[in-house]
XYZ file of C-alpha atoms in Angstrom:
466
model
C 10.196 11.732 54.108
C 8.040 13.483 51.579
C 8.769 12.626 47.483
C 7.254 15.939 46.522
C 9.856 18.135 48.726
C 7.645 18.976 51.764
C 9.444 17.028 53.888
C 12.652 16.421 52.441
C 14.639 18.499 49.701
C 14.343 16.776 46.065
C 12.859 13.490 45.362
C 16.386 12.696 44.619
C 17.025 12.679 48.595
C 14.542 10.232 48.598
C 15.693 7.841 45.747
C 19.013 8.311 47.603
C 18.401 6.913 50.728
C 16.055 3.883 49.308
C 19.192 3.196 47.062
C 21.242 3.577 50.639
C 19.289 1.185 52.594
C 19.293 -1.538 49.768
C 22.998 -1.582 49.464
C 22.786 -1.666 53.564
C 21.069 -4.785 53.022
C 23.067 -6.192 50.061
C 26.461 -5.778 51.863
C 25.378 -6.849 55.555
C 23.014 -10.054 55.020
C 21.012 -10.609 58.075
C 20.687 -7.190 58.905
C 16.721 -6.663 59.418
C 16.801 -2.437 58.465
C 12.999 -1.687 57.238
C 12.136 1.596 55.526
C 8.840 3.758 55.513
C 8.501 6.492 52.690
C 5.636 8.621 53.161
C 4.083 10.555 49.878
C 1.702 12.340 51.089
C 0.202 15.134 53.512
C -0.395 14.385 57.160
C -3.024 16.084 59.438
C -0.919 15.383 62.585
C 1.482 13.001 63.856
C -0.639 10.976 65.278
C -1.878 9.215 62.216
C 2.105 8.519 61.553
C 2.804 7.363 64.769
C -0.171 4.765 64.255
C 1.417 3.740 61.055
C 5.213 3.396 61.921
C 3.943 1.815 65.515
C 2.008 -0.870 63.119
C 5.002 -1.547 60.962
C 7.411 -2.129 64.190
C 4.675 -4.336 65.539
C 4.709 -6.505 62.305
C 8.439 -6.544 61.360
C 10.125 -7.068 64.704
C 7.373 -7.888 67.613
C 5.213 -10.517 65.628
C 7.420 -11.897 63.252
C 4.536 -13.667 61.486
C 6.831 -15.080 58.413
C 10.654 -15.792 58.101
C 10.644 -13.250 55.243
C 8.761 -10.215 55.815
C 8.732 -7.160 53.772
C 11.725 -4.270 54.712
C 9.778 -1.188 52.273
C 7.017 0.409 52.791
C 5.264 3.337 51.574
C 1.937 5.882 52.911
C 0.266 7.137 50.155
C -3.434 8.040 49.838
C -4.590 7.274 53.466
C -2.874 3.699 52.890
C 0.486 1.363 53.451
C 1.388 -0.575 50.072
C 4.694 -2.189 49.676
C 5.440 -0.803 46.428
C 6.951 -3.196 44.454
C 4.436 -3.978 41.587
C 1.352 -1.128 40.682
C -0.094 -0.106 37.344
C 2.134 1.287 34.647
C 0.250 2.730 32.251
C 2.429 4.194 30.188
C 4.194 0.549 29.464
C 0.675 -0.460 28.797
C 0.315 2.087 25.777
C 3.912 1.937 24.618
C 3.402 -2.181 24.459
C -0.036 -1.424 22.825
C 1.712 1.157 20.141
C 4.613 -1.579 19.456
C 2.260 -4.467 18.707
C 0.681 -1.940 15.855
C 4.371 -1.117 14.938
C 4.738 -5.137 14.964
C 1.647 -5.694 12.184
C -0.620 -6.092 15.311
C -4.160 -4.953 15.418
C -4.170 -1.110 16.513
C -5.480 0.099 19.818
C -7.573 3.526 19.570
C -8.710 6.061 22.161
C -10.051 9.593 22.411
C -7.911 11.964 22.277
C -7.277 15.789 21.841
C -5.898 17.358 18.951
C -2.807 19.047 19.532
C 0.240 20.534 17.237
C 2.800 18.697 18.749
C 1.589 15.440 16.911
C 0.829 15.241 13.418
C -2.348 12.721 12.509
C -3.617 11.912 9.080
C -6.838 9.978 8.212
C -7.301 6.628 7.392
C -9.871 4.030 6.791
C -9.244 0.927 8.436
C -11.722 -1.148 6.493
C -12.695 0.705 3.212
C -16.263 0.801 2.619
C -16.327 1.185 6.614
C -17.052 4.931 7.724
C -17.181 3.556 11.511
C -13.459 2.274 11.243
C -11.947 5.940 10.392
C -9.554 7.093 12.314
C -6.581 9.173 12.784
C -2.717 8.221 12.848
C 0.475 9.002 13.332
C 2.033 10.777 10.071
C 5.011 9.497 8.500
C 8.316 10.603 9.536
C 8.711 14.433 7.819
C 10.875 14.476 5.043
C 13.085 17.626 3.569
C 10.310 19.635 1.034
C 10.986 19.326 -2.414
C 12.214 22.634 -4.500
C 8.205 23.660 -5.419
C 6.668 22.075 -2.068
C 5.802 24.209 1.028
C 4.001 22.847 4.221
C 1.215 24.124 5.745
C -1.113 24.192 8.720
C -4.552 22.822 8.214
C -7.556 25.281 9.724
C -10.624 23.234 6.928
C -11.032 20.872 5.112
C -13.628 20.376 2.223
C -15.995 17.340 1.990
C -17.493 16.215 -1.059
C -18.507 13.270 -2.825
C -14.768 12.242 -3.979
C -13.495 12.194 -0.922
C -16.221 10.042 0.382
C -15.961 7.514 -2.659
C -11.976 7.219 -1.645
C -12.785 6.665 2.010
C -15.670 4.047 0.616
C -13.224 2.177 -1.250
C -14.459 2.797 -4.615
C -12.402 4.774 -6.340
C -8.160 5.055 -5.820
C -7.286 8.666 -6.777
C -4.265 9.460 -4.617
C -0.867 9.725 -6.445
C 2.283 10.969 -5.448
C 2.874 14.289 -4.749
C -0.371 14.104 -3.171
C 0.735 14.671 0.742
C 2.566 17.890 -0.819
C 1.341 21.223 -2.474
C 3.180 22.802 -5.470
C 4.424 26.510 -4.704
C 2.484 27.460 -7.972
C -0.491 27.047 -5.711
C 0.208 28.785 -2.776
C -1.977 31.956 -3.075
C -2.530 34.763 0.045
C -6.408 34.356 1.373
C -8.666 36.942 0.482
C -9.088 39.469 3.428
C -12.540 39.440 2.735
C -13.072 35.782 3.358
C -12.757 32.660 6.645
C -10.845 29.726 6.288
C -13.912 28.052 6.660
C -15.820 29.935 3.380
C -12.320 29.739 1.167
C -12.421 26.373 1.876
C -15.941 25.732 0.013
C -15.517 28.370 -1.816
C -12.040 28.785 -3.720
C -12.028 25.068 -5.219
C -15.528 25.401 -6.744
C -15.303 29.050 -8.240
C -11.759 27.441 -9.815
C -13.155 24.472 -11.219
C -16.262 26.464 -12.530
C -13.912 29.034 -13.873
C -11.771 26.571 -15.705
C -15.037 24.406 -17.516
C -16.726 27.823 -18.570
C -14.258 30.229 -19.354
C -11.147 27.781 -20.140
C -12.956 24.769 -21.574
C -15.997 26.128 -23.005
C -14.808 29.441 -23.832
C -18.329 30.700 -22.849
C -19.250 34.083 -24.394
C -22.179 36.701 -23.485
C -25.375 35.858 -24.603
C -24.877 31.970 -25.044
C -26.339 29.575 -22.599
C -25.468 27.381 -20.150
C -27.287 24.366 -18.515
C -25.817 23.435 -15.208
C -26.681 20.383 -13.676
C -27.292 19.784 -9.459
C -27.154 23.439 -9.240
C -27.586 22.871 -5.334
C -23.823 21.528 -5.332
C -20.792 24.229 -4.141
C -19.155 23.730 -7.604
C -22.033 24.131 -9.705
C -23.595 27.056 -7.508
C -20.424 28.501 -8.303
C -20.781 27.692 -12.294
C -24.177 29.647 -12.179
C -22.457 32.510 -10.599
C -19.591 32.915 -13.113
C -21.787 31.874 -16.038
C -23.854 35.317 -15.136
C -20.693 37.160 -14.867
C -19.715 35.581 -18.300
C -23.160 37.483 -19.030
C -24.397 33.729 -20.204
C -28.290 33.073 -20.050
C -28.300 30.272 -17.368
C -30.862 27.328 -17.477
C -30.405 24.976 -14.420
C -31.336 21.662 -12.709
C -31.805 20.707 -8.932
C -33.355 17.865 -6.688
C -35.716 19.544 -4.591
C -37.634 23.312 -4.076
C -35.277 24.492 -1.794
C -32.395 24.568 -4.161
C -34.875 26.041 -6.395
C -35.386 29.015 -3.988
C -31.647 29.603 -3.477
C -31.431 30.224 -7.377
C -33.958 32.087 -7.824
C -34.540 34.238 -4.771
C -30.277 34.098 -3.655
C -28.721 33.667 -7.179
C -31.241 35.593 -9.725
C -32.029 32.718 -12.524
C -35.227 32.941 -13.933
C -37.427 30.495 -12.170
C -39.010 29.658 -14.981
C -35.083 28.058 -16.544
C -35.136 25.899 -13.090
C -35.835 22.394 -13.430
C -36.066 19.185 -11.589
C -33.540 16.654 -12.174
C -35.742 14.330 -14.033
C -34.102 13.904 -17.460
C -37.543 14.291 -19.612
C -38.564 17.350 -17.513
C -35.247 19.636 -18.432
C -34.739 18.640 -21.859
C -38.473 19.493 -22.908
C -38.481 22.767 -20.787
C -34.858 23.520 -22.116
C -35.116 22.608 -25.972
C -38.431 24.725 -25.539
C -36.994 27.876 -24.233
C -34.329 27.828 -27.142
C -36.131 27.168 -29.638
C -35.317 23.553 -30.130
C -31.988 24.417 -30.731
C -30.540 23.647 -26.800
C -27.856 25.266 -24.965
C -24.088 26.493 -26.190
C -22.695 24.441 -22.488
C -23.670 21.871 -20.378
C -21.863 21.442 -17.115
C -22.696 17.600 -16.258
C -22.532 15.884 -12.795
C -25.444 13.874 -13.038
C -25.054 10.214 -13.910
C -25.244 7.851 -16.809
C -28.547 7.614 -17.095
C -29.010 11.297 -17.679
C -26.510 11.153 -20.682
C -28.635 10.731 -23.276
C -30.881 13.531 -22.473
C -28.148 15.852 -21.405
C -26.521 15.624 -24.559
C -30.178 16.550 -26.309
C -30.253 19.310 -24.803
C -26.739 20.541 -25.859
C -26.639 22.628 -29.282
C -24.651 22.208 -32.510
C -21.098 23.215 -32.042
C -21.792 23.187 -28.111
C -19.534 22.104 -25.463
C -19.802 19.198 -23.042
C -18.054 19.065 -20.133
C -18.126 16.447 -17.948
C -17.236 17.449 -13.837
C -17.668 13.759 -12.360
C -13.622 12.957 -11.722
C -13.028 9.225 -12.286
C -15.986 8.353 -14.277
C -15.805 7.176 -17.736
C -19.069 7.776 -19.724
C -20.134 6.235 -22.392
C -20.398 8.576 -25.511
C -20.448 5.778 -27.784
C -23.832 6.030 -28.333
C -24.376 9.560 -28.468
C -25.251 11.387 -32.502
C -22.613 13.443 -33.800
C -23.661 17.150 -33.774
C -20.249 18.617 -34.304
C -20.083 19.183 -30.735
C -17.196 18.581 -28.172
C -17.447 16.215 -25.211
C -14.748 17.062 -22.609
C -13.810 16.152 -19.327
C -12.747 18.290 -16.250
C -11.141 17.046 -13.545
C -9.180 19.244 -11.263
C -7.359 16.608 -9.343
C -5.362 15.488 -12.087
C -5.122 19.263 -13.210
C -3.741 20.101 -9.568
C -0.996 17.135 -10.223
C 0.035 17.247 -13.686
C -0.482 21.199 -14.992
C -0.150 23.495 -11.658
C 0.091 27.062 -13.829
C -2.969 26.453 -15.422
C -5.101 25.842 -12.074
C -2.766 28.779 -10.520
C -3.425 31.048 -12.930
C -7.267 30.224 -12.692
C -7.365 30.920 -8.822
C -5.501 34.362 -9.594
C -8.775 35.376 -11.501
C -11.302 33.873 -8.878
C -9.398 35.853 -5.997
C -9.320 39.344 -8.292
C -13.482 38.566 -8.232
C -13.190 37.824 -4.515
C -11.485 40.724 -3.481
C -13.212 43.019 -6.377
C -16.440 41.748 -4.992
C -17.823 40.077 -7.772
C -18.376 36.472 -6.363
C -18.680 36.089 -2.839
C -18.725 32.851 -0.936
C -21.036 29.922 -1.313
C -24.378 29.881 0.445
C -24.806 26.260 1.391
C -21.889 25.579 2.940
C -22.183 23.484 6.258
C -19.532 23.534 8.679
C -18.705 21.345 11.470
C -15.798 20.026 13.516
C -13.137 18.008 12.532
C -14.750 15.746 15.816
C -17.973 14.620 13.851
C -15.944 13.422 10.822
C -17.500 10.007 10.445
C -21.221 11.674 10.509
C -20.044 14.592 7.694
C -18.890 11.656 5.936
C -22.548 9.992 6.231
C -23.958 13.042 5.284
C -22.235 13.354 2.286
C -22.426 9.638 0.991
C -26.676 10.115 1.544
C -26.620 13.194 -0.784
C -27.999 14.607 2.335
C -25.543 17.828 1.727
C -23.114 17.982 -0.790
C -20.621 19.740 0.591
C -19.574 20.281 4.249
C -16.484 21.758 5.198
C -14.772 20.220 8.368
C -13.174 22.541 11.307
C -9.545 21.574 12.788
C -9.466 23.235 15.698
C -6.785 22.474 19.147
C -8.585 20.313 21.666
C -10.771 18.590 19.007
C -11.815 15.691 20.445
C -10.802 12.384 17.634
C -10.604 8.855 17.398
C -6.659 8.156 17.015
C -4.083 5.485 17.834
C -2.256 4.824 20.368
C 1.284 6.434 19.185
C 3.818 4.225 18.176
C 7.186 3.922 20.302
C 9.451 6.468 19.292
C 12.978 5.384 18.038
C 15.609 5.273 20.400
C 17.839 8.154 19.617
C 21.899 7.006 20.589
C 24.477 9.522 19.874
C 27.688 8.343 17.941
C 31.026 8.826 19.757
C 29.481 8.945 23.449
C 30.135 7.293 26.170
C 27.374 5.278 28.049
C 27.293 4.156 31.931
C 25.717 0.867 32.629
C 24.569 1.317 36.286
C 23.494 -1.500 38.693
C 25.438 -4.210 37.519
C 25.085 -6.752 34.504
C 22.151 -8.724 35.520
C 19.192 -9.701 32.833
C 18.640 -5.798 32.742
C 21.590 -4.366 32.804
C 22.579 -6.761 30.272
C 19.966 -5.990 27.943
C 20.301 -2.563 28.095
C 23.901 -3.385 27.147
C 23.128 -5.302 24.123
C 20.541 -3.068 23.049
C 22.825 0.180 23.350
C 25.049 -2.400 21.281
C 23.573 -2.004 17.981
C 25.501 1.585 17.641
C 28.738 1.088 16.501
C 31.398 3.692 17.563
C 30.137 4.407 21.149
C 31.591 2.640 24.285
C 29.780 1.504 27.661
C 30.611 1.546 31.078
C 29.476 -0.852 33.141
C 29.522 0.000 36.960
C 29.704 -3.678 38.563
C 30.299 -4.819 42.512
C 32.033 -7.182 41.388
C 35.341 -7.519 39.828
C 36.251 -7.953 36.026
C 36.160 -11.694 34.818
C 33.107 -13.048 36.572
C 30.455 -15.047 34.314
C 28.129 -11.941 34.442
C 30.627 -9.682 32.529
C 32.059 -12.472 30.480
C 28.504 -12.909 28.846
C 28.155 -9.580 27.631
């Protein structure tokens, strides 16, 4: 008889008469009643009859051993006795409890799909080789201002890569949710992929020059690492702010996106070497210096940055997390301030809200546009974008969630048994060691009863035990 139907008409007939012959065997010791299940396609009956006539030979001619074995089964060109064989799904459900234990995790390759929800982590901070995905938490009801949404990008930058690094903590709670004051419809106009990039710079830049430094037309404005998303997108609104924009970058071919891409005077380009802007830029203004800076370089650019930097300018700090030291700096009736968005998007919602209103009325009024450097790649090389960014090879990439991307994840953990109250649950088989334990186990629900179907009668040892 055939498991798959072929030769018989469910799989149930099957289990039925294996059930059938063990009772048989149970109830009427002695009896010698052996059983061949085949599973799969035969060319002809002769390869059958060569089977069964082997199996008669052994069981009841021979008679090599007292014991022999009464099941057999054909499957794959071959006769097993099928009483042990690979269980692999045991294997991963024992391999997700030991994690679920405190154990050390098992990971594999697997596809992305929407039926299970993964989020990042970093097994060993400072380790980009140990990221990986993992289960999410349970899902919880949303808060009144909270909606949930599907991911399409993500964006990349040098925070992120400092968190995953271990050296700097910035999550907080509320930060697995989004506030409704930030939900906003995507400009027609633009791909997940380029709002992705695009959106969280032109906001930022929008709030340090127009919120912050209250820029005006015909001041200036020195941005710093002008080949970054956020402050390409500073030297963008700055011009629309009609500001006269003086700039720094690391190499000639951010220099060429300015000037040939973005329209600054190549002249008002510098390198990042602190001597070489502040001469060129004190110069050009007539040793006064700019209205704004828009820093992101570090500490040891401070000094000259803040040179450069007019009376009654504005300084505004973009580097989240980092604490510089202004002690030192002259007073010049000036203001030092710092930006950082994260703590914007967490404490004061409206304010960032009402800032992406204004970038996605440029958007869709074609003012701005996206950002030109913007690398994208799957969500599948996630530990090289990570590299990338932590070299300063890039400094922004945007990563690609797409179904079927191949990750590194865990193996899931078990899922908790769901028991319904008030039910009723049969016990079948008897109350050996696993009928008993399922017994017990169903036990730990109050308010539902079990039946246990036994051959035996009410009172023995077996059902006194449980």
């Amino acid at each position: 008889m055939r498991s798959d139907g072929k030769n018989s008409e469910s799989e149930s007939d099957m289990l039925m008469a294996t059930g059938f012959t063990r009772v048989i065997r149970k109830e009427a010791e002695g009896l010698k009643l052996v059983t061949l299940t085949v599973k799969q396609d035969l060319p002809d009956h002769s390869a059958i009859l060569q089977v069964v006539s082997g199996i008669l030979k052994v069981s009841f001619v021979e008679q090599r051993d007292r014991i022999c074995e009464l099941e057999y089964q054909y499957n794959n060109n071959a006769v097993v006795v099928p009483r042990l064989r690979v269980a692999p799904h045991y294997e991963r459900w024992s391999q997700g409890k030991t994690a679920q234990s405190g154990g050390a995790a098992v990971t594999e390759e697997i596809a992305l799909v929407p039926e299970r929800p993964l989020k990042l982590e970093v097994e060993v901070p400072g380790l980009l080789s140990s990221m990986r995905f993992t289960d999410d938490g349970p899902r919880t009801p949303l808060g009144t201002h909270e909606v949930e949404v599907q991911a399409k990008t993500y964006g990349v930058n040098s925070n992120r890569v400092e968190m995953a690094m271990g050296l700097s903590d910035q999550r907080k709670v509320g930060d697995q949710g989004s506030d409704l004051e930030l939900m906003r419809r995507l400009p027609s106009s633009m791909s997940f992929t380029d709002a992705s990039a695009a959106l969280l710079a032109y906001t930022t830049a929008w709030l340090a020059l127009n919120a912050v430094a209250r820029l005006t037309p015909g001041q200036t404005v020195l941005v710093h690492s002008a080949e970054t998303a956020t402050d390409q997108a500073a030297v963008i609104i700055a011009q629309l702010l009609g500001a006269d924009v003086f700039a720094t970058v690391k190499d000639a071919q951010a220099k060429k996106l300015l000037v040939e891409t973005l329209g600054v005077a190549e002249s008002k380009v510098y390198s990042s070497q602190p001597t070489n802007y502040k001469q060129g830029v004190r110069r050009q203004t007539a040793g006064q210096g700019v209205h704004v800076v828009l820093n992101s370089l570090d500490d040891s650019h401070l000094q000259d940055s803040w040179d450069s930097l007019a009376p009654f300018g504005t300084f505004v700090e973009l580097r989240e997390g980092h604490k510089s030291s202004i002690q030192a700096l002259d007073g010049k009736n000036a203001a030092f301030t710092s930006l950082g968005l994260g703590l914007l998007i967490r404490q004061r919602p409206g304010i960032v809200g009402k800032a992406m209103d204004k970038v996605i009325d440029l958007i869709n009024g074609g003012k701005i546009s996206s950002i030109q450097s913007t690398q994208s790649l799957s969500i599948s090389q996630i530990e090289t974008v990570f590299r990338l960014v932590s070299k300063g090879q890039t400094s922004q990439v945007v990563l690609e969630v797409n179904d079927g991307a191949i990750v590194r994840a865990t193996v899931p953990k078990p899922t908790e048994l769901t028991i319904m109250a008030d039910a009723t649950y049969v016990v079948p088989g008897g109350l050996g060691s696993l009928g008993e334990t399922c017994v017990r186990h169903l036990d730990v629900v109050t308010r539902i009863s079990i039946a246990g179907l036994l051959r035996w009668p009410p009172g023995c040892s077996c059902s006194s035990r449980v």
